[in-house]
Short mmCIF file of C-alpha atoms in Angstrom, two decimals:
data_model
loop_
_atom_site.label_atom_id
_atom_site.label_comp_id
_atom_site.label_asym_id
_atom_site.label_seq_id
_atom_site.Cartn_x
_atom_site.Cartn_y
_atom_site.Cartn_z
CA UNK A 1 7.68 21.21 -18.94
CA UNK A 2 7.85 21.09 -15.14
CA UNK A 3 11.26 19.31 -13.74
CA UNK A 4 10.92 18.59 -9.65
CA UNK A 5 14.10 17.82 -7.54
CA UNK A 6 16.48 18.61 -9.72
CA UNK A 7 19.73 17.88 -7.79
CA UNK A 8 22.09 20.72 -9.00
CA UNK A 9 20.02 21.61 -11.59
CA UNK A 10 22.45 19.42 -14.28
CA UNK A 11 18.93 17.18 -16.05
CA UNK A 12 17.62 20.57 -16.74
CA UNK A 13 20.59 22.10 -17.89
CA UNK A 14 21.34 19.69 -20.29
CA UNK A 15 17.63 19.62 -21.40
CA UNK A 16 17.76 24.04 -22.04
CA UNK A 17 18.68 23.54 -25.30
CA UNK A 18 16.90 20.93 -26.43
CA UNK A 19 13.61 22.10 -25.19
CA UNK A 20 14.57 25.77 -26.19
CA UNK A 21 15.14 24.67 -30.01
CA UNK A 22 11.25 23.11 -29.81
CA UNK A 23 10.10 26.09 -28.51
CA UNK A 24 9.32 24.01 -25.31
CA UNK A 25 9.58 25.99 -22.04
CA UNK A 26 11.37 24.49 -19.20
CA UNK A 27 10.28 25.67 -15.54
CA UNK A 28 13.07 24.06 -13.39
CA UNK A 29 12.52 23.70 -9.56
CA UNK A 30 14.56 22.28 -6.60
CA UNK A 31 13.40 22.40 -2.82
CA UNK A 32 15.95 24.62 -1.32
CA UNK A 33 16.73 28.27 -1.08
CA UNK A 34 18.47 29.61 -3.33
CA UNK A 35 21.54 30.40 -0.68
CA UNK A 36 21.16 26.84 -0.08
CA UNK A 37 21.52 25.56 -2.97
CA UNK A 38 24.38 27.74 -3.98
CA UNK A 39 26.11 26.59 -1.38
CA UNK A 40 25.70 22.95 -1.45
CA UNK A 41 25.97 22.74 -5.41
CA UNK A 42 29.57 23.53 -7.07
CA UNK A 43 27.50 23.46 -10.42
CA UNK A 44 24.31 25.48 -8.69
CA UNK A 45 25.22 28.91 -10.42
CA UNK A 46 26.31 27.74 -13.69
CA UNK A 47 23.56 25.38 -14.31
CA UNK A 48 21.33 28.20 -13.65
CA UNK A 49 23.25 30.36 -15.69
CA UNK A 50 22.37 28.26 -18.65
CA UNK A 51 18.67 27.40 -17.90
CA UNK A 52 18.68 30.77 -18.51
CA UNK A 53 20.56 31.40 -20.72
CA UNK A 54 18.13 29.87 -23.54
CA UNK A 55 14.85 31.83 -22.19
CA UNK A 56 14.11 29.06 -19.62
CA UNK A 57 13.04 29.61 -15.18
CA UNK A 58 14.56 28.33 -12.20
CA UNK A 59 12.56 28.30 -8.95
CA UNK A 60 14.01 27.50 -5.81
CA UNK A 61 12.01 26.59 -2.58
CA UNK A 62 9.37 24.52 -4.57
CA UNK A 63 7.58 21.40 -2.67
CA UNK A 64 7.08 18.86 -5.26
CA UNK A 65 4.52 17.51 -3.03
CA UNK A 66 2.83 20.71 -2.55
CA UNK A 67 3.01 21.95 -6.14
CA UNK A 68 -0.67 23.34 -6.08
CA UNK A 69 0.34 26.01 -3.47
CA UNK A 70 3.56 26.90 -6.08
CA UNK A 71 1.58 27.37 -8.73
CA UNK A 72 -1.16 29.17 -9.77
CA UNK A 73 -4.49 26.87 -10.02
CA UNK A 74 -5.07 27.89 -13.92
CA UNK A 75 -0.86 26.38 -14.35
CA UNK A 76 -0.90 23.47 -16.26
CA UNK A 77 2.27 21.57 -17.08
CA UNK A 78 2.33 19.14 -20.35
CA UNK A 79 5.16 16.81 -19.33
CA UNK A 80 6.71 16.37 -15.75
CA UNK A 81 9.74 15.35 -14.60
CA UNK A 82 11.10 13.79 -10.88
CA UNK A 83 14.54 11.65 -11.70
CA UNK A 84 15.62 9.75 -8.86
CA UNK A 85 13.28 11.02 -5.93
CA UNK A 86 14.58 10.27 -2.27
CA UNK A 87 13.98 11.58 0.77
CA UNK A 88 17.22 13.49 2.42
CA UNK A 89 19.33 11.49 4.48
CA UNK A 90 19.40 8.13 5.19
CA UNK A 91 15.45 6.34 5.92
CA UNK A 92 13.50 3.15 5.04
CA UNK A 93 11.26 2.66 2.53
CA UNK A 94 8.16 4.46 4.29
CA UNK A 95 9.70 8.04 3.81
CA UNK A 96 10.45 7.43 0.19
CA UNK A 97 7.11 5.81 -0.27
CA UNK A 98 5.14 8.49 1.25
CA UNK A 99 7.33 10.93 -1.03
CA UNK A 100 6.37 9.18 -4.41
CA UNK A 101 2.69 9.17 -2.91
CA UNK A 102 2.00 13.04 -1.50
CA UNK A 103 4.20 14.04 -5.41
CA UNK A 104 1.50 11.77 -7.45
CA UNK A 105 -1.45 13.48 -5.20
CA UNK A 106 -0.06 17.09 -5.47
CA UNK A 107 0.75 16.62 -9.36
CA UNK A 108 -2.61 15.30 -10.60
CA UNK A 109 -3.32 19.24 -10.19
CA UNK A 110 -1.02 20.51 -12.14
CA UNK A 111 -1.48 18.51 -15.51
CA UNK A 112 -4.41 17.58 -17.91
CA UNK A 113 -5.74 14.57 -19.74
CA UNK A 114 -2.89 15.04 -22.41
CA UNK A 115 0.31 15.26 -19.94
CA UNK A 116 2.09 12.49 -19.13
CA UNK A 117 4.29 12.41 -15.61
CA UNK A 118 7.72 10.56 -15.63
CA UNK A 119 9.39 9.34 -12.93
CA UNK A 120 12.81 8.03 -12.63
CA UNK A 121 13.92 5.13 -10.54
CA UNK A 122 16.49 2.46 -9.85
CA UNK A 123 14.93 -0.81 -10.90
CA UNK A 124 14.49 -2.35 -7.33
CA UNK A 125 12.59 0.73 -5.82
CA UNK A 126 9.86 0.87 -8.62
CA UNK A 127 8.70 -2.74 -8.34
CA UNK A 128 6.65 -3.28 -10.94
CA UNK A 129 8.53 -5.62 -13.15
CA UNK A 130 9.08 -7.59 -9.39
CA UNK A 131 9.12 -11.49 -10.14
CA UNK A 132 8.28 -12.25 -6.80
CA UNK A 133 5.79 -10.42 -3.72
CA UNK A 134 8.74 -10.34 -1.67
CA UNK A 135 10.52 -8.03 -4.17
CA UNK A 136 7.12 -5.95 -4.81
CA UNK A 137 6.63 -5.57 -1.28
CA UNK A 138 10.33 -4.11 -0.88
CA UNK A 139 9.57 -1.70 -3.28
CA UNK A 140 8.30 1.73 -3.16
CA UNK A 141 5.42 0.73 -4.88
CA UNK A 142 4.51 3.57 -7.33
CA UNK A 143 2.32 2.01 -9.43
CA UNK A 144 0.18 1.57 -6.88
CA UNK A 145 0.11 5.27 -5.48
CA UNK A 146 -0.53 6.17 -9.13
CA UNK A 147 -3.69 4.41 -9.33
CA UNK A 148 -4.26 5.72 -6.22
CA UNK A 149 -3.86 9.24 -7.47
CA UNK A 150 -6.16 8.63 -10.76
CA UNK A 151 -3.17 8.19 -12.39
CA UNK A 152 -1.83 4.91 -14.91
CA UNK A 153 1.76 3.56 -15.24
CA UNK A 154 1.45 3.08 -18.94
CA UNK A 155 5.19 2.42 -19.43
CA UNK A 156 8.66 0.98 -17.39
CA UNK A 157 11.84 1.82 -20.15
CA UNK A 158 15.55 1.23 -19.36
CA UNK A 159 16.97 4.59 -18.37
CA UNK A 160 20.87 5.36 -18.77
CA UNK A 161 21.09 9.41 -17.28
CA UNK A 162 23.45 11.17 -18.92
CA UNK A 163 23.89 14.17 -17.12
CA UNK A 164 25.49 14.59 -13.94
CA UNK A 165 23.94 12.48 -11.03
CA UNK A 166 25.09 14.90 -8.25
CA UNK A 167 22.43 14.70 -5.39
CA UNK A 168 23.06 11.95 -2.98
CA UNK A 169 20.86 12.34 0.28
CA UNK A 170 20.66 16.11 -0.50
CA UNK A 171 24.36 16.89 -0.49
CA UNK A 172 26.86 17.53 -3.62
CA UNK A 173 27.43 13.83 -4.21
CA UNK A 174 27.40 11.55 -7.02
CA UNK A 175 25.42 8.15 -7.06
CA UNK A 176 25.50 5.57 -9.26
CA UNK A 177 22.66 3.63 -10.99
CA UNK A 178 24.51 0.82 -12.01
CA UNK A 179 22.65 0.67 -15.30
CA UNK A 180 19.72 -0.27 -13.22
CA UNK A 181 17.63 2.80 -13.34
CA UNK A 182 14.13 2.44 -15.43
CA UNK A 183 11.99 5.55 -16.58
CA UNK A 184 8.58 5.28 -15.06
CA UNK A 185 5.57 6.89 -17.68
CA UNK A 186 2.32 7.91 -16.21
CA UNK A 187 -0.48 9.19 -17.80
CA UNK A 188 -4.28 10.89 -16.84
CA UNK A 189 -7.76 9.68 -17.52
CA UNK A 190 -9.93 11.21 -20.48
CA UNK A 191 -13.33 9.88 -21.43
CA UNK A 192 -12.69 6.62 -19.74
CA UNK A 193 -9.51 5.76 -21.35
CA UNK A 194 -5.56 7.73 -21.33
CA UNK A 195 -5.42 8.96 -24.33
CA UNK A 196 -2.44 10.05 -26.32
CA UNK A 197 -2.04 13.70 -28.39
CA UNK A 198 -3.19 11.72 -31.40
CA UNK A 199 -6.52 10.50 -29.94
CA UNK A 200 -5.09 6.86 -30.01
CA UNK A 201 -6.30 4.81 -26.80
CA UNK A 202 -3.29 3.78 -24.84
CA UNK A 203 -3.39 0.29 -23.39
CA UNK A 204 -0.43 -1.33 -20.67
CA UNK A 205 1.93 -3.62 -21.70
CA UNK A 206 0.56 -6.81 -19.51
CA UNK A 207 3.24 -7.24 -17.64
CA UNK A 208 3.17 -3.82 -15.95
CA UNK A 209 -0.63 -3.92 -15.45
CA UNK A 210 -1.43 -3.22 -11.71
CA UNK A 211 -4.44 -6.16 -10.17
CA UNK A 212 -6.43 -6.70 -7.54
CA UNK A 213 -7.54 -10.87 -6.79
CA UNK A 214 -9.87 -12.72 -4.22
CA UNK A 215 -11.59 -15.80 -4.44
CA UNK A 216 -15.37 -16.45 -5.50
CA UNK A 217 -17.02 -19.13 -4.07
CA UNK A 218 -20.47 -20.84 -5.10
CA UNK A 219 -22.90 -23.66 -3.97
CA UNK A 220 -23.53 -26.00 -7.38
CA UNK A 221 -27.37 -26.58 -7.78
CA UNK A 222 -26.05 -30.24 -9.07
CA UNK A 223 -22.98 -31.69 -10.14
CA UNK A 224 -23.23 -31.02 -13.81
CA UNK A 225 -23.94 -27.54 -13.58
CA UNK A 226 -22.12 -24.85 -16.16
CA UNK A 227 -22.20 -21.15 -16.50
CA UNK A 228 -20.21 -18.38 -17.85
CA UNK A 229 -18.88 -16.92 -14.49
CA UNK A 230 -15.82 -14.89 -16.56
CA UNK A 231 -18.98 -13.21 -18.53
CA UNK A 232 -20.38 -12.13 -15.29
CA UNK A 233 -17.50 -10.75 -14.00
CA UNK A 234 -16.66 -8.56 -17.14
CA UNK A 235 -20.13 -7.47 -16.97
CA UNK A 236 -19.56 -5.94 -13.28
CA UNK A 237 -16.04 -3.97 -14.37
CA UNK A 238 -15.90 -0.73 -16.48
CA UNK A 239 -14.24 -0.92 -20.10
CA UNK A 240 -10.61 -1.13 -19.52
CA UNK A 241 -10.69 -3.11 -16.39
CA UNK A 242 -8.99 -6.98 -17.50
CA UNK A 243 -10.80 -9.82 -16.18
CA UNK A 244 -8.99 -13.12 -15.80
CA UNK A 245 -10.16 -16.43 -13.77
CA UNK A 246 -7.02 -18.87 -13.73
CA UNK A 247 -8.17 -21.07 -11.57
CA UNK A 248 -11.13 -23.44 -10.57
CA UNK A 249 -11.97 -25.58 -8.48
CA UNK A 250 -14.82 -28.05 -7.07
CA UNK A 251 -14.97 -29.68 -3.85
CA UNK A 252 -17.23 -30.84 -0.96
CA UNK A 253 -18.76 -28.72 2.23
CA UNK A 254 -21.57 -29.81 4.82
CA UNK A 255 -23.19 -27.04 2.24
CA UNK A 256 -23.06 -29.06 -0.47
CA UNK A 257 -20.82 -28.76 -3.92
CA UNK A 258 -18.97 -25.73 -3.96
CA UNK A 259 -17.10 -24.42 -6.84
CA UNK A 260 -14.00 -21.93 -5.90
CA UNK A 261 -13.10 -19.40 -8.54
CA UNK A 262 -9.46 -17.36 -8.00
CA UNK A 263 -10.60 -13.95 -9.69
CA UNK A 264 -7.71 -11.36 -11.20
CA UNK A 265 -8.51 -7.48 -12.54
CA UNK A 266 -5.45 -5.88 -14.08
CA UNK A 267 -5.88 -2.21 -15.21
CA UNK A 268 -5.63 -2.09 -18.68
CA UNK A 269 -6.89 1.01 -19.86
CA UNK A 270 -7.62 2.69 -16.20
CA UNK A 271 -5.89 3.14 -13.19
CA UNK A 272 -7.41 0.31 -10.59
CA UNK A 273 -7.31 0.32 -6.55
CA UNK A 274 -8.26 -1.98 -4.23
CA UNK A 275 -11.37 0.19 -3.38
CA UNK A 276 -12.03 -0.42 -6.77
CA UNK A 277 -11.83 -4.11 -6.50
CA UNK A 278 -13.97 -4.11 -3.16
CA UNK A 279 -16.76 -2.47 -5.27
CA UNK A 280 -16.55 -4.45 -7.94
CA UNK A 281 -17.03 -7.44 -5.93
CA UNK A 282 -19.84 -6.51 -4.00
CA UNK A 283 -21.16 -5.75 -7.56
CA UNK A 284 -19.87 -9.67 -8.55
CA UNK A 285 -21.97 -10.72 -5.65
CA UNK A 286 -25.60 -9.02 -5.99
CA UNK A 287 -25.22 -10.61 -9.60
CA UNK A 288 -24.11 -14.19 -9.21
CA UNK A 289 -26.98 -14.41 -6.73
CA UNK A 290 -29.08 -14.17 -9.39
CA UNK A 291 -28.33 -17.52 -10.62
CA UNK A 292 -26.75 -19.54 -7.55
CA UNK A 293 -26.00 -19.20 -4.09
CA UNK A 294 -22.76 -17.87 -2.37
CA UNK A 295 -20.69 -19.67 0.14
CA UNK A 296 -22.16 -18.73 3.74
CA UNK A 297 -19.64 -16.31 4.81
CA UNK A 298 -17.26 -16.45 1.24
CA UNK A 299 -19.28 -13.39 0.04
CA UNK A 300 -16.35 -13.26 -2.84
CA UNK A 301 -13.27 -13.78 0.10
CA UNK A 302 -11.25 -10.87 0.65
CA UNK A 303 -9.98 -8.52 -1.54
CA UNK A 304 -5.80 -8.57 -2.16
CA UNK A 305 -3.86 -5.81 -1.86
CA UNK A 306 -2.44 -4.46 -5.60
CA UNK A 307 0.25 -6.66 -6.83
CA UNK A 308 2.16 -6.06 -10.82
CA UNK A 309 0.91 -8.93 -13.22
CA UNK A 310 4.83 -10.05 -13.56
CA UNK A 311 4.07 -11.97 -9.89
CA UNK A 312 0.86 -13.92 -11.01
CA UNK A 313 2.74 -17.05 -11.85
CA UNK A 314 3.74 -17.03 -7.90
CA UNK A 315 0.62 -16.12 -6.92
CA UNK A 316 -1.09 -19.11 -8.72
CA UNK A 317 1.36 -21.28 -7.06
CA UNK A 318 0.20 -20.42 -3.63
CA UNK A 319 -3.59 -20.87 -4.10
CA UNK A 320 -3.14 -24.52 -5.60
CA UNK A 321 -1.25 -25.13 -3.04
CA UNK A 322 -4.20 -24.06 -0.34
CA UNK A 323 -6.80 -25.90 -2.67
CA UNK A 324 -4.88 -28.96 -2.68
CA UNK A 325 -4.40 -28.81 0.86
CA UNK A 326 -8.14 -27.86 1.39
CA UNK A 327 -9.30 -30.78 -0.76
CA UNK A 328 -6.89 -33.35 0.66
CA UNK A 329 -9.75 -35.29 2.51
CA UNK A 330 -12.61 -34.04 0.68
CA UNK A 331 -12.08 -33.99 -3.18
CA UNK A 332 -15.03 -33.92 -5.56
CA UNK A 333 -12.76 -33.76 -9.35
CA UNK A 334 -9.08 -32.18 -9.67
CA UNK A 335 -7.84 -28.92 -10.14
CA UNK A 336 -8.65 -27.30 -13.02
CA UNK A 337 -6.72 -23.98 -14.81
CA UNK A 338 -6.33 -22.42 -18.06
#
C-alpha cells in the first residue's frame, strides 16, 4: 500500500498496525525533506517512529505527481492512498485541479488492473454528486481527470477521518471537514471492464457515472417515418459505454422535417472522455447516413464537456427550453421525452 501526502504522517500511523497484522506493507511518503518535515510536524518523529515500528517505510521527498521517477518501473502498488490533497498555500481551484490531474497521470504507472486508487475529499471539491453545473464546474473535477487518466470513479462513500487532520496549507495545522469529506474509489481497466480480485465486473452506481451529450439532428424522408436511432447509437459505443436519448423532437426547416435527438453516454463499465464522445459521434454519423440524411451543418452538434449524471435533470431543462424556443413559430408536433 502506497500513502501520498501524508500530512504528519498520523493516516499512516494509525494504519501500521492494521496493515502490519494482514501482513500488508505500508510504504508511507510525504513531499518534504526529512529536516523539513521534522521541523514543521510536532508528531513528524513519533509517527515515524511507529510506521516503523511494525516493519513498515517512510520516504520523504516523494512527488506524488512524479511517482514513476520515485519508484522503480517494475514497483507496483495494490491500493493507494492521497487524503485531502491541496496545493500549499492559499490558490484557486486551477492549482488543486492540476494537482488531482498530474497525481492520476503519474499513478496509472504505479498500479495494475487489480489496484484500486482512493482519494479523499471534502464533498464540494470532488463534484460528482453536484446537483447543479454551477456546483460541478466549482469543483475540482476528478472524475473527469480520472477518465482522463484511463482511470474509473467506481465509488463516492461518506468519509469521517479519524486520525489527526494536521496539514493545513503545508504547515502543522488542523482543518476541519465538517463531516463533509467523501472517499473517492478509482479503479483500472482489464479486458474491457474494472474488474474486482474476485473476477466480478464492477459497474458505477448511476448517479456517479461521468457523460458526454450533443444533439443529433436528421432530415425525415416523410412525416411518418420511424427507426430505432437508440439501437444505432449503442451499436457505435464499446460494451460498457450507457446510451440514453431523453429527448426528441420534430420540427420544420427550409430543409424539410427535421427530427432533433439530445444524445447522453455515461461510463458505466469504462472510463469515458470527451475525445471519446467526439469519436463516437463521428462514428454515429457515417452510420445514420446510411439510412437518412443529416442536418446541413448539425453533423451530430457539438460535443459537451463531461458533466456527473446527478446534473441531467438540469441539463434536460435547458434543452426544452431551446427547443421550445426554437419551435415557437415553426412547430410540426410537441415535445416528446421518456
Amino acid at each position: 500500500m502506497l500513502v501520498c501526502g501524508d500530512g504528519d504522517l498520523s493516516y499512516s500511523a494509525s494504519q501500521s498496525a492494521y496493515l502490519s497484522e494482514r501482513n500488508i506493507e505500508l510504504t508511507a511518503t510525504v513531499l518534504e525533506n526529512q529536516k523539513t518535515h521534522t521541523s514543521v510536524y510536532k508528531n513528524s518523529k513519533r509517527n515515524v517512529d511507529i510506521i516503523k515500528s511494525y516493519g513498515h517505510e517512510v520516504r520523504f521527498g516523494i512527488d506524488a505527481t512524479r511517482l514513476q521517477h520515485h519508484f522503480p518501473n517494475d514497483t507496483v502498488f495494490n491500493h493507494v492512498r492521497f487524503n485531502f490533497p491541496h496545493w500549499p498555500g492559499k490558490n484557486n481551484n486551477c492549482h488543486n485541479r492540476k494537482l488531482l490531474s498530474s497525481f492520476l497521470q503519474s499513478v496509472v504507472t504505479s498500479i495494475d488492473t487489480s489496484s484500486n486508487v482512493q482519494i479523499a475529499l471534502l464533498s464540494h471539491q470532488g463534484g460528482s454528486k453536484a446537483k447543479t453545473f454551477r456546483e460541478w464546474r466549482q469543483s475540482w473535477l476528478v472524475a473527469q481527470y480520472a477518465a482522463e487518466a484511463g482511470l474509473l470513479l467506481t465509488d463516492v462513500s461518506p468519509y469521517l477521518p479519524d486520525y489527526n487532520l494536521s496539514s493545513y496549507r503545508g504547515q502543522d495545522r488542523p482543518f476541519h471537514t465538517c463531516d463533509k469529506a467523501s472517499l473517492y474509489e478509482f479503479m483500472k481497466i482489464r479486458n474491457g471492464n474494472c474488474l474486482k480480485e474476485s473476477g466480478e465486473v464492477v459497474a458505477v452506481s448511476r448517479d456517479i457515472q461521468l457523460c458526454c451529450c450533443h444533439e443529433l439532428h436528421v432530415i425525415l424522408p416523410q412525416f411518418d417515418f420511424t427507426w430505432d436511432v437508440e439501437g444505432i447509437v449503442r451499436r457505435v459505443v464499446p460494451e460498457g459505454i450507457r446510451v440514453e436519448v431523453p429527448l426528441r423532437d420534430r420540427f420544420i426547416t427550409e430543409e424539410g422535417i427535421v427530427e432533433a435527438y439530445f444524445v447522453v453516454y455515461c461510463g458505466e463499465r469504462l472510463p469515458l472522455t470527451r475525445v471519446d464522445v467526439e469519436s463516437y459521434r463521428e462514428d454515429l454519423g457515417v452510420e445514420v447516413e446510411k439510412i437518412v440524411r443529416l442536418r446541413r451543418g448539425r453533423r451530430g452538434g457539438a460535443v459537451s464537456r463531461p458533466f456527473p449524471y446527478s446534473v441531467m435533470e438540469r441539463l434536460l431543462e435547458k434543452h426544452l427550453k431551446n427547443w421550445k424556443y426554437l419551435k415557437r413559430h415553426r412547430c410540426v408536433e410537441g415535445i416528446q421525452t421518456k
